[in-house]
Amino acid sequence: MRDRFESFAVSVLELGRQIQKIKELEMGRLGLKASHTMCLYHLGNHPEGLTATQLVERCREDKAAISRSLNQLMERGLVVRETGEGQRAYRCRHYLTPQGEEMVNRIKDRIGAALSNGGNGLTPEQRETFYRALDLIRENLAGYLKRMEE
């Protein structure tokens, strides 16, 4: 039996790679980039709009990557930015256009298909336990890292 460290590290690394590859393939089929996935996803969950700063926090991406994605999505007509007089771009809210909303619905369908496929063979109770355990591990490791950095 593999030791816990190897099993955990390899599984998490491989899951991350698989998720990235799925984003690349699915978004490529829609004419978009993998980096657009989370911006569109979060904007789709927030019809009141989000600022670039809020997207940075939610997407766990750096400011430059979010700015690039937003500019590309605006060029494609999927996102619009409110215009506030004297307001800096990163403080303006971004919203989905009707075309963007349609795209997000397609993306959510693909996310549902991927999650359904990934969870094949799990009972609802096993799935709930898995996500609860994953969240607990993430929170515990974040706390461990914070203590190490202090």
mmCIF file of C-alpha atoms in Angstrom:
data_model
loop_
_atom_site.group_PDB
_atom_site.id
_atom_site.type_symbol
_atom_site.label_atom_id
_atom_site.label_comp_id
_atom_site.label_asym_id
_atom_site.label_seq_id
_atom_site.Cartn_x
_atom_site.Cartn_y
_atom_site.Cartn_z
ATOM 1 C CA MET A 1 0.000 0.000 0.000
ATOM 2 C CA ARG A 2 1.329 3.428 -0.929
ATOM 3 C CA ASP A 3 2.045 5.717 1.954
ATOM 4 C CA ARG A 4 -0.403 8.530 2.714
ATOM 5 C CA PHE A 5 1.833 11.317 1.452
ATOM 6 C CA GLU A 6 2.411 9.718 -1.935
ATOM 7 C CA SER A 7 -1.239 8.776 -2.355
ATOM 8 C CA PHE A 8 -2.487 12.247 -1.387
ATOM 9 C CA ALA A 9 0.118 14.249 -3.326
ATOM 10 C CA VAL A 10 -0.169 12.193 -6.509
ATOM 11 C CA SER A 11 -3.974 12.152 -6.413
ATOM 12 C CA VAL A 12 -4.302 15.911 -5.854
ATOM 13 C CA LEU A 13 -1.699 16.719 -8.509
ATOM 14 C CA GLU A 14 -3.303 14.379 -11.036
ATOM 15 C CA LEU A 15 -6.809 15.728 -10.314
ATOM 16 C CA GLY A 16 -5.551 19.259 -10.904
ATOM 17 C CA ARG A 17 -4.017 18.242 -14.234
ATOM 18 C CA GLN A 18 -7.177 16.444 -15.316
ATOM 19 C CA ILE A 19 -9.373 19.413 -14.399
ATOM 20 C CA GLN A 20 -7.094 21.752 -16.365
ATOM 21 C CA LYS A 21 -7.163 19.456 -19.404
ATOM 22 C CA ILE A 22 -10.973 19.201 -19.236
ATOM 23 C CA LYS A 23 -11.198 23.012 -19.071
ATOM 24 C CA GLU A 24 -8.924 23.306 -22.116
ATOM 25 C CA LEU A 25 -10.892 20.771 -24.159
ATOM 26 C CA GLU A 26 -14.391 21.898 -23.174
ATOM 27 C CA MET A 27 -13.699 25.615 -23.466
ATOM 28 C CA GLY A 28 -11.830 25.075 -26.737
ATOM 29 C CA ARG A 29 -14.991 23.506 -28.160
ATOM 30 C CA LEU A 30 -16.817 26.705 -27.230
ATOM 31 C CA GLY A 31 -14.126 28.891 -28.792
ATOM 32 C CA LEU A 32 -12.829 30.062 -25.413
ATOM 33 C CA LYS A 33 -9.751 29.524 -23.269
ATOM 34 C CA ALA A 34 -9.451 27.456 -20.100
ATOM 35 C CA SER A 35 -8.567 30.653 -18.230
ATOM 36 C CA HIS A 36 -12.047 32.033 -18.977
ATOM 37 C CA THR A 37 -13.832 29.211 -17.183
ATOM 38 C CA MET A 38 -13.853 30.477 -13.623
ATOM 39 C CA CYS A 39 -14.505 34.132 -14.553
ATOM 40 C CA LEU A 40 -17.594 33.164 -16.514
ATOM 41 C CA TYR A 41 -18.670 30.649 -13.867
ATOM 42 C CA HIS A 42 -18.518 33.206 -11.045
ATOM 43 C CA LEU A 43 -20.127 35.970 -13.095
ATOM 44 C CA GLY A 44 -22.909 33.511 -13.895
ATOM 45 C CA ASN A 45 -23.473 32.975 -10.181
ATOM 46 C CA HIS A 46 -23.543 36.727 -9.474
ATOM 47 C CA PRO A 47 -26.053 38.580 -11.657
ATOM 48 C CA GLU A 48 -25.382 41.684 -9.538
ATOM 49 C CA GLY A 49 -21.926 41.734 -11.124
ATOM 50 C CA LEU A 50 -18.442 41.381 -9.698
ATOM 51 C CA THR A 51 -15.410 43.636 -9.651
ATOM 52 C CA ALA A 52 -12.051 42.431 -10.893
ATOM 53 C CA THR A 53 -10.897 42.353 -7.260
ATOM 54 C CA GLN A 54 -13.789 40.082 -6.313
ATOM 55 C CA LEU A 55 -13.001 37.805 -9.260
ATOM 56 C CA VAL A 56 -9.348 37.617 -8.190
ATOM 57 C CA GLU A 57 -10.486 36.393 -4.768
ATOM 58 C CA ARG A 58 -13.054 33.910 -6.078
ATOM 59 C CA CYS A 59 -11.001 32.524 -8.978
ATOM 60 C CA ARG A 60 -7.770 32.313 -6.973
ATOM 61 C CA GLU A 61 -5.919 33.922 -9.901
ATOM 62 C CA ASP A 62 -3.587 36.880 -10.023
ATOM 63 C CA LYS A 63 -4.851 40.319 -10.978
ATOM 64 C CA ALA A 64 -3.134 40.337 -14.386
ATOM 65 C CA ALA A 65 -4.674 36.998 -15.413
ATOM 66 C CA ILE A 66 -8.160 38.149 -14.430
ATOM 67 C CA SER A 67 -7.680 41.452 -16.242
ATOM 68 C CA ARG A 68 -6.603 39.619 -19.421
ATOM 69 C CA SER A 69 -9.552 37.235 -19.209
ATOM 70 C CA LEU A 70 -12.043 40.054 -18.657
ATOM 71 C CA ASN A 71 -10.664 42.046 -21.592
ATOM 72 C CA GLN A 72 -10.859 38.985 -23.860
ATOM 73 C CA LEU A 73 -14.402 38.213 -22.697
ATOM 74 C CA MET A 74 -15.465 41.824 -23.301
ATOM 75 C CA GLU A 75 -13.954 41.687 -26.810
ATOM 76 C CA ARG A 76 -16.037 38.548 -27.453
ATOM 77 C CA GLY A 77 -19.199 40.303 -26.277
ATOM 78 C CA LEU A 78 -19.733 37.939 -23.336
ATOM 79 C CA VAL A 79 -19.032 40.460 -20.563
ATOM 80 C CA VAL A 80 -19.628 44.185 -20.130
ATOM 81 C CA ARG A 81 -18.134 46.543 -17.574
ATOM 82 C CA GLU A 82 -20.091 49.284 -15.900
ATOM 83 C CA THR A 83 -18.716 52.702 -16.508
ATOM 84 C CA GLY A 84 -18.409 54.884 -13.477
ATOM 85 C CA GLU A 85 -17.077 58.376 -13.784
ATOM 86 C CA GLY A 86 -13.604 58.527 -12.307
ATOM 87 C CA GLN A 87 -13.818 54.900 -11.263
ATOM 88 C CA ARG A 88 -10.793 52.715 -11.885
ATOM 89 C CA ALA A 89 -11.360 49.648 -14.050
ATOM 90 C CA TYR A 90 -10.655 47.167 -11.251
ATOM 91 C CA ARG A 91 -13.398 48.747 -9.116
ATOM 92 C CA CYS A 92 -16.051 48.595 -11.845
ATOM 93 C CA ARG A 93 -18.540 45.748 -11.835
ATOM 94 C CA HIS A 94 -18.546 43.256 -14.669
ATOM 95 C CA TYR A 95 -21.716 41.596 -15.884
ATOM 96 C CA LEU A 96 -22.605 38.887 -18.347
ATOM 97 C CA THR A 97 -24.296 39.916 -21.559
ATOM 98 C CA PRO A 98 -27.235 37.811 -22.778
ATOM 99 C CA GLN A 99 -24.721 35.997 -24.999
ATOM 100 C CA GLY A 100 -22.515 35.509 -21.923
ATOM 101 C CA GLU A 101 -25.434 34.073 -19.952
ATOM 102 C CA GLU A 102 -26.098 31.598 -22.752
ATOM 103 C CA MET A 103 -22.427 30.611 -22.749
ATOM 104 C CA VAL A 104 -22.432 30.123 -18.965
ATOM 105 C CA ASN A 105 -25.437 27.806 -19.275
ATOM 106 C CA ARG A 106 -23.499 25.717 -21.793
ATOM 107 C CA ILE A 107 -20.454 25.707 -19.512
ATOM 108 C CA LYS A 108 -22.543 24.629 -16.517
ATOM 109 C CA ASP A 109 -23.956 21.755 -18.580
ATOM 110 C CA ARG A 110 -20.399 20.622 -19.363
ATOM 111 C CA ILE A 111 -19.376 20.999 -15.706
ATOM 112 C CA GLY A 112 -22.359 18.878 -14.702
ATOM 113 C CA ALA A 113 -21.380 16.189 -17.207
ATOM 114 C CA ALA A 114 -17.767 16.139 -15.979
ATOM 115 C CA LEU A 115 -18.783 15.976 -12.311
ATOM 116 C CA SER A 116 -21.329 13.274 -13.017
ATOM 117 C CA ASN A 117 -18.740 11.219 -14.854
ATOM 118 C CA GLY A 118 -16.114 11.785 -12.170
ATOM 119 C CA GLY A 119 -18.524 10.700 -9.439
ATOM 120 C CA ASN A 120 -19.633 7.476 -11.144
ATOM 121 C CA GLY A 121 -19.957 4.719 -8.577
ATOM 122 C CA LEU A 122 -20.305 7.033 -5.571
ATOM 123 C CA THR A 123 -23.437 7.040 -3.473
ATOM 124 C CA PRO A 124 -24.803 10.455 -2.466
ATOM 125 C CA GLU A 125 -23.526 9.771 1.077
ATOM 126 C CA GLN A 126 -20.025 8.940 -0.188
ATOM 127 C CA ARG A 127 -19.995 12.093 -2.305
ATOM 128 C CA GLU A 128 -21.051 14.233 0.655
ATOM 129 C CA THR A 129 -18.414 12.622 2.885
ATOM 130 C CA PHE A 130 -15.742 13.121 0.221
ATOM 131 C CA TYR A 131 -16.428 16.855 -0.174
ATOM 132 C CA ARG A 132 -16.687 17.377 3.572
ATOM 133 C CA ALA A 133 -13.332 15.601 4.050
ATOM 134 C CA LEU A 134 -11.722 17.516 1.185
ATOM 135 C CA ASP A 135 -12.867 20.853 2.648
ATOM 136 C CA LEU A 136 -11.562 19.875 6.074
ATOM 137 C CA ILE A 137 -8.169 18.855 4.658
ATOM 138 C CA ARG A 138 -7.952 22.129 2.694
ATOM 139 C CA GLU A 139 -8.826 24.205 5.767
ATOM 140 C CA ASN A 140 -6.394 22.275 7.976
ATOM 141 C CA LEU A 141 -3.544 22.661 5.493
ATOM 142 C CA ALA A 142 -4.285 26.387 5.122
ATOM 143 C CA GLY A 143 -4.046 26.748 8.902
ATOM 144 C CA TYR A 144 -0.840 24.706 8.986
ATOM 145 C CA LEU A 145 0.683 26.878 6.262
ATOM 146 C CA LYS A 146 -0.350 30.069 8.037
ATOM 147 C CA ARG A 147 1.323 28.895 11.275
ATOM 148 C CA MET A 148 4.482 27.972 9.356
ATOM 149 C CA GLU A 149 4.640 31.419 7.733
ATOM 150 C CA GLU A 150 4.318 33.201 11.102
#
